Coordinates of C-alpha atoms and ligand atoms in Angstrom, one line a residue:
X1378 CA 0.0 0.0 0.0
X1379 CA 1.0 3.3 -0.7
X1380 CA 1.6 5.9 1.9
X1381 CA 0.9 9.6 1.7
X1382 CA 4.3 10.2 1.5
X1383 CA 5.2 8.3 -1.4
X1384 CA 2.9 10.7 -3.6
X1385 CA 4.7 13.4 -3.2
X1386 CA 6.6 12.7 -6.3
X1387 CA 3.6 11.5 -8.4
X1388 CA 3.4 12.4 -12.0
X1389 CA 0.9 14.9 -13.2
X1390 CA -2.5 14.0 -13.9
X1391 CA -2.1 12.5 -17.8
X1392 CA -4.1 13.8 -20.5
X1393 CA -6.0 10.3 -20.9
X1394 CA -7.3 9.7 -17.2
X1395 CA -8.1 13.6 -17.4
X1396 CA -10.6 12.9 -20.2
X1397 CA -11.7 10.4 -18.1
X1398 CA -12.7 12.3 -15.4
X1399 CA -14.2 14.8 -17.8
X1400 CA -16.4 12.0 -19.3
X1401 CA -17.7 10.9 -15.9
X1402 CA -17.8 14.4 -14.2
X1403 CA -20.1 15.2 -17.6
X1404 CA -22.3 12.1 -17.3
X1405 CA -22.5 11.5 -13.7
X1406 CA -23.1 15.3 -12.7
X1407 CA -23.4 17.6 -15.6
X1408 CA -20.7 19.4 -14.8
X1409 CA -18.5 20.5 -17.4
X1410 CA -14.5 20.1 -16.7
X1411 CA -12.5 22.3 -18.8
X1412 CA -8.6 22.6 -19.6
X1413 CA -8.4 25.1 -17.1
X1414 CA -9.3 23.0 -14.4
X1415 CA -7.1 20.2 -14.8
X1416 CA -5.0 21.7 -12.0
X1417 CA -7.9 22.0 -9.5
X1418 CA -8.8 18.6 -10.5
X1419 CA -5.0 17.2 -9.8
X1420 CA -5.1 19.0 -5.9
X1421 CA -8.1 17.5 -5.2
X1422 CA -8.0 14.3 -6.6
X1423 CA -4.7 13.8 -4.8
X1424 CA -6.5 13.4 -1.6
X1425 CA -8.6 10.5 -2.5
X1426 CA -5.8 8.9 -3.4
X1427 CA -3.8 9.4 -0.2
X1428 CA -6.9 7.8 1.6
X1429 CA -7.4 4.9 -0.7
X1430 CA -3.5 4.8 -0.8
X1431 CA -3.1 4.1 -4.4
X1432 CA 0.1 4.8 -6.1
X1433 CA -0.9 6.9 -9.2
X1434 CA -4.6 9.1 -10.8
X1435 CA -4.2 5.8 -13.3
X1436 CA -5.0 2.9 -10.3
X1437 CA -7.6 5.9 -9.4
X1438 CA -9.6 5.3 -13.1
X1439 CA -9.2 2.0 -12.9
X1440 CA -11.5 1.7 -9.6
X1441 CA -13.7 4.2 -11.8
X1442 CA -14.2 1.5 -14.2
X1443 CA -16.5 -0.3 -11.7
X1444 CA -20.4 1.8 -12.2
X1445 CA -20.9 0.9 -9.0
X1446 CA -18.2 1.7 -7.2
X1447 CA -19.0 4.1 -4.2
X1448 CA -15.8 6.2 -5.5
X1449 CA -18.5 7.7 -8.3
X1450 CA -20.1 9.9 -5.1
X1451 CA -16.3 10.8 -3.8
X1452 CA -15.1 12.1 -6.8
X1453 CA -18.3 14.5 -7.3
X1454 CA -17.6 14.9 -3.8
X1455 CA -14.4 16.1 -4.2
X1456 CA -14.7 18.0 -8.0
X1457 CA -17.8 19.7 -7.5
X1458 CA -17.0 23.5 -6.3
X1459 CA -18.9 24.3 -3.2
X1460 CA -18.3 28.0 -2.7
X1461 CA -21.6 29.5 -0.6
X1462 CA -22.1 32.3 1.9
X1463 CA -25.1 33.5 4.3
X1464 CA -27.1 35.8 2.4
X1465 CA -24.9 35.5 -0.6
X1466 CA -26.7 38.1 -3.3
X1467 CA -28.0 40.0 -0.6
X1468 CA -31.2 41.4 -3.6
X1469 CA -33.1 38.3 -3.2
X1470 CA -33.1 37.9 0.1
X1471 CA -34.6 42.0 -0.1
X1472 CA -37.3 40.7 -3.0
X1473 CA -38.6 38.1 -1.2
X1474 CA -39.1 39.8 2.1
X1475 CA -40.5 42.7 0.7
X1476 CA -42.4 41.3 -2.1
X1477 CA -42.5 37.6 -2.9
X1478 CA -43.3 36.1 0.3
X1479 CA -45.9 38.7 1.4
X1480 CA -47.7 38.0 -1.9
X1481 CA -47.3 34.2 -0.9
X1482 CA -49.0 34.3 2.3
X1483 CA -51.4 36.5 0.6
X1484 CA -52.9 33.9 -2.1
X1485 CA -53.0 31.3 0.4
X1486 CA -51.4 29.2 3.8
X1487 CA -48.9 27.2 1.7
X1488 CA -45.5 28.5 1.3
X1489 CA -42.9 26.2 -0.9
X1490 CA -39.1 27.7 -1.8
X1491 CA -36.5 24.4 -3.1
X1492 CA -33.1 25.4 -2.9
X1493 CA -31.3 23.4 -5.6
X1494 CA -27.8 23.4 -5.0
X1495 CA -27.9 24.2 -1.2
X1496 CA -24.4 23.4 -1.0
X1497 CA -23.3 23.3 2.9
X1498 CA -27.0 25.1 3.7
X1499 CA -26.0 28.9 4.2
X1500 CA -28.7 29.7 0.7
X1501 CA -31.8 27.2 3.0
X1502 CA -30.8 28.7 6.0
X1503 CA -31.1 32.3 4.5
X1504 CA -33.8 31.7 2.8
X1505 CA -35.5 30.2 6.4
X1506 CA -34.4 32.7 8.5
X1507 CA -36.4 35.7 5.3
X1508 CA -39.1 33.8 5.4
X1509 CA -39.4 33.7 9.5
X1510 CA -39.1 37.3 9.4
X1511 CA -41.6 38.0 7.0
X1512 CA -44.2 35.9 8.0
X1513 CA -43.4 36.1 11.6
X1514 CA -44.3 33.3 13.5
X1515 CA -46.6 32.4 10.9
X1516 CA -49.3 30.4 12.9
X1517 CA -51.6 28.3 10.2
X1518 CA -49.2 29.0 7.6
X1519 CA -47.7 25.6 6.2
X1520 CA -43.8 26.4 5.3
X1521 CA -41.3 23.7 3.8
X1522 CA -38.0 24.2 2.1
X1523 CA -36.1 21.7 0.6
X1524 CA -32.7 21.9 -0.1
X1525 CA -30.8 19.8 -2.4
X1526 CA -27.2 18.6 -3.4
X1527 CA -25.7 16.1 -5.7
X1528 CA -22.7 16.4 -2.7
X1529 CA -23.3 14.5 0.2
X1530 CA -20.3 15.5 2.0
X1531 CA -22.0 19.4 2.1
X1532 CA -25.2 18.1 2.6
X1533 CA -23.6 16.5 5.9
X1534 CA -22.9 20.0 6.7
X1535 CA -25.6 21.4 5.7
X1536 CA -27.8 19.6 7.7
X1537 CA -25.6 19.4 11.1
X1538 CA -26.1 23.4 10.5
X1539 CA -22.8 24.4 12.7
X1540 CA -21.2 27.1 11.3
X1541 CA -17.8 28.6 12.5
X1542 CA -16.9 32.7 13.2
X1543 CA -15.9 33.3 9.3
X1544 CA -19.1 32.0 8.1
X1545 CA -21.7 33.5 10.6
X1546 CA -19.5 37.0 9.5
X1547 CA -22.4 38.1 7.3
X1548 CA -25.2 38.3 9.3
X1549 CA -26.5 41.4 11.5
X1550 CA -25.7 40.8 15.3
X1551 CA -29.9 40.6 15.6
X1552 CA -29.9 37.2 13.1
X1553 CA -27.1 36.1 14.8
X1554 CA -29.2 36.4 18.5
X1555 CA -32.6 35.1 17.0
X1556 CA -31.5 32.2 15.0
X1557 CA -28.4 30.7 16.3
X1558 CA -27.4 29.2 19.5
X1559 CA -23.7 28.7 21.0
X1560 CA -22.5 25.0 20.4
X1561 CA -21.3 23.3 23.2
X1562 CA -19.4 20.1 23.6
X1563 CA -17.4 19.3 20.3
X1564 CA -18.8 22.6 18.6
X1565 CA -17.8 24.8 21.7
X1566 CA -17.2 28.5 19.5
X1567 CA -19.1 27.8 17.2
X1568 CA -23.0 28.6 16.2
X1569 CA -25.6 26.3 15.7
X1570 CA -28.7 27.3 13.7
X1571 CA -31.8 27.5 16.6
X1572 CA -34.8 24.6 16.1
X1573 CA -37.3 27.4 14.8
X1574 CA -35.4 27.7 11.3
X1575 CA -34.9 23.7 11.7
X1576 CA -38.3 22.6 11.4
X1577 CA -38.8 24.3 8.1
X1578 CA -35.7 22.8 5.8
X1579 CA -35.6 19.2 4.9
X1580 CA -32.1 18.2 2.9
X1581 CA -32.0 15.6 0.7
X1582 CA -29.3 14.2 -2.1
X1583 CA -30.3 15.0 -5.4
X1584 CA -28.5 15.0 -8.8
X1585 CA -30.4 17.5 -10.7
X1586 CA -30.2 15.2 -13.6
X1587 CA -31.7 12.4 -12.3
X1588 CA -35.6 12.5 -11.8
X1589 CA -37.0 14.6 -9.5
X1590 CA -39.4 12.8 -6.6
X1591 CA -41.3 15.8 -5.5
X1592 CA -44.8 15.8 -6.0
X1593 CA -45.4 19.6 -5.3
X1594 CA -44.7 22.4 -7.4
X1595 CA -42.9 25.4 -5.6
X1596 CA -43.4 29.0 -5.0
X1597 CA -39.4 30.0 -5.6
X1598 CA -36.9 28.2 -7.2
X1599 CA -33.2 29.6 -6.2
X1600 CA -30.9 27.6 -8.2
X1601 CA -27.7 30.0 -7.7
X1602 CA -24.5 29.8 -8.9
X1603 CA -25.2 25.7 -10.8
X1604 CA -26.1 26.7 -13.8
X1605 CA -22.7 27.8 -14.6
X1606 CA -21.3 24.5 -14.5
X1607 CA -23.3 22.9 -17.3
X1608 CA -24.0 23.1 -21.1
X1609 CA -26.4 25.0 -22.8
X1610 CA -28.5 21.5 -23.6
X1611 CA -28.4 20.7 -20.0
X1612 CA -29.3 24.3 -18.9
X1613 CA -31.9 24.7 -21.1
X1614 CA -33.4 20.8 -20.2
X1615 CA -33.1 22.1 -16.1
X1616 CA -34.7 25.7 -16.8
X1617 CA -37.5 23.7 -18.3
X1618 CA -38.1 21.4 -15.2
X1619 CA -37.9 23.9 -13.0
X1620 CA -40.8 25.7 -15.2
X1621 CA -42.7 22.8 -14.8
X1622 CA -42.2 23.1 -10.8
X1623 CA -43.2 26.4 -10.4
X1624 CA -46.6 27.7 -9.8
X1625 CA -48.2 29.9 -12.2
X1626 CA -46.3 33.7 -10.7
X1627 CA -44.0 31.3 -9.3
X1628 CA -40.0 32.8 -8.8
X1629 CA -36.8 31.6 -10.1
X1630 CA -34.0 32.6 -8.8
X1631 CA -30.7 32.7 -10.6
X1632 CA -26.7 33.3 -9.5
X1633 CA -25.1 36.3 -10.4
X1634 CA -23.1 35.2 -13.5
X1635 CA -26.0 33.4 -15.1
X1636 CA -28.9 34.3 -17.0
X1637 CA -32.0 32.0 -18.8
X1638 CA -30.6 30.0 -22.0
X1639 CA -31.5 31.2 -24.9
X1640 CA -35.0 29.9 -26.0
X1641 CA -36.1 29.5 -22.1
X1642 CA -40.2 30.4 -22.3
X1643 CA -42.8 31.3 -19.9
X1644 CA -40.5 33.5 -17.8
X1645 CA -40.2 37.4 -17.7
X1646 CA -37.2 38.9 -16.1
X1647 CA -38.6 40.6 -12.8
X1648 CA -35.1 42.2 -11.3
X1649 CA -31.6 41.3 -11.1
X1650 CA -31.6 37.2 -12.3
X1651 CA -34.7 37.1 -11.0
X1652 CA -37.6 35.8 -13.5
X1653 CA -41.2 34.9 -12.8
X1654 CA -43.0 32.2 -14.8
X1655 CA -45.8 33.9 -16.4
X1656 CA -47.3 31.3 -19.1
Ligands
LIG1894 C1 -21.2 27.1 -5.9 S1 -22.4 26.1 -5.0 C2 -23.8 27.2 -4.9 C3 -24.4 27.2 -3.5 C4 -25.5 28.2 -3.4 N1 -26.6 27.9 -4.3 C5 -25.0 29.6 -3.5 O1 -25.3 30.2 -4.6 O2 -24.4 30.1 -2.6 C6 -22.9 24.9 -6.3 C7 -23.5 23.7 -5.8 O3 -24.2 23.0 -6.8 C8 -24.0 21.6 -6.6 N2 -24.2 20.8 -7.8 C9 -23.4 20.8 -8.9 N3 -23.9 19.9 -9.8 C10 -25.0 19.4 -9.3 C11 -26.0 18.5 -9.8 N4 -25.9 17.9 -11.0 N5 -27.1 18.3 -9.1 C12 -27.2 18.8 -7.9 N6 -26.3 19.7 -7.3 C13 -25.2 20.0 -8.1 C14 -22.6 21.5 -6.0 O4 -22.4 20.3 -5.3 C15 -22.5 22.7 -5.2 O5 -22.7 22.5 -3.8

């Protein structure tokens, strides 16, 4: 077996088991790999063979050869890029409490908001904390989120919902006091999102590629900062589901780089990557 030392001197990750990971990264997530990330893809991948303890990224594609091996989820694990933050795009957060939910509650005492691509659950826990404020306590109102990953390692995070000093670093000193508690024990220093936000997000795995087992249709959609990562035919095949999801007025919400593919219908921009589905 190979230890971690003996990769320091490992040869760089060839062009063939590159293309490799390419193909399955593609097929098994979507995601698009380019050139430019082949050195990204090296660092990371690195790891996985330090814990497996195989000598070279070739011995690493071989175990990829198996469909089945339970490797598939570790190297999404490890490739997907997971970059999140309380509040991140700070305008929706502002639309929602000042205009989306209130018109929610109005039509009716169902309130639905899927965040696809939660990542380690800053984007649910946002959205769960807006949603608290604007509807208060919200007595008779029914309120779910779900928040979705294809990356169960974030989703581990996600749903533990223990956040450290840098990451709580965003939000007002009153969020901080209404929706967080101090850890204790093991998470001594740290903050631990409070049981009223809890009992509104569920988390579950999810490739967005794969069929969706929801029944319900949503009132917002914030798929933030995924998009990027995949082709036009798979963007334009996702924007379409998520139409279907929505209810008629329903919201989508979009990450700051990205915008509806071409040829996306039945939305009408309504603010900053913000469209509502209107037919
Ligand atoms: C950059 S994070 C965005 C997190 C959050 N939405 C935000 O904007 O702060 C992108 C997330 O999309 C997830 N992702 C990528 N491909 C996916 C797929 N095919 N299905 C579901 N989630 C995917 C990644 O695992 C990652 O956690």
């Amino acid at each position: 077996m190979a230890t971690a030392a003996s990769t320091v001197g490992l040869r760089p990750l060839g062009d063939r088991e590159f293309r490799r990971i390419c193909a399955l990264m593609r097929e098994r997530a979507g995601i698009e790999l380019g050139e430019g990330k082949r050195p990204l893809c090296q660092t990371r991948l690195i790891r996985r063979l330090r814990a497996l303890g195989l000598p070279d990224y070739a011995a690493y594609v071989r175990l990829l050869d198996d469909p089945d091996s339970p490797e598939h989820d570790e190297l999404i694990n490890a490739l997907t890029t997971n970059v999140t933050a309380f509040f991140r795009e700070d305008h929706h957060f502002q639309m929602l409490a000042n205009d989306i939910l209130p018109a929610i509650a109005q039509r009716g005492h169902r309130v639905r908001l899927w965040s696809a691509g939660c990542s380690t659950g800053e984007e649910p826990w946002s959205l769960a904390m807006v949603v608290r404020e604007a509807l208060g306590d919200a007595d008779g109102v029914d309120i779910k989120i779900l928040a979705t990953d294809i990356d169960t390692q974030v989703l581990t995070h996600a749903r533990a919902g223990i956040y450290g000093d840098d990451q709580v670093e965003p939000l007002s000193r009153a969020r901080l006091q209404r929706f967080f508690s101090r850890g204790t024990g093991a998470h001594a220093g740290q903050w631990r999102i409070a049981d009223e936000l809890r009992s509104l997000v569920t988390f579950n795995r999810l490739n967005l590629f794969d069929p969706w087992p929801m029944r319900g249709s949503f009132d917002v959609i914030s798929c933030r900062n995924v998009i990027i990562y995949f082709d036009v035919a798979n963007k334009t095949k996702l924007v379409r589901g998520f139409h279907d999801k929505l209810v008629p007025g329903g919201h989508l919400l979009l990450g700051h780089s990205e915008s509806l593919p071409l040829g996306a219908n039945g939305f009408t921009g309504c603010g900053r990557t913000t469209y509502r589905k209107t037919s």
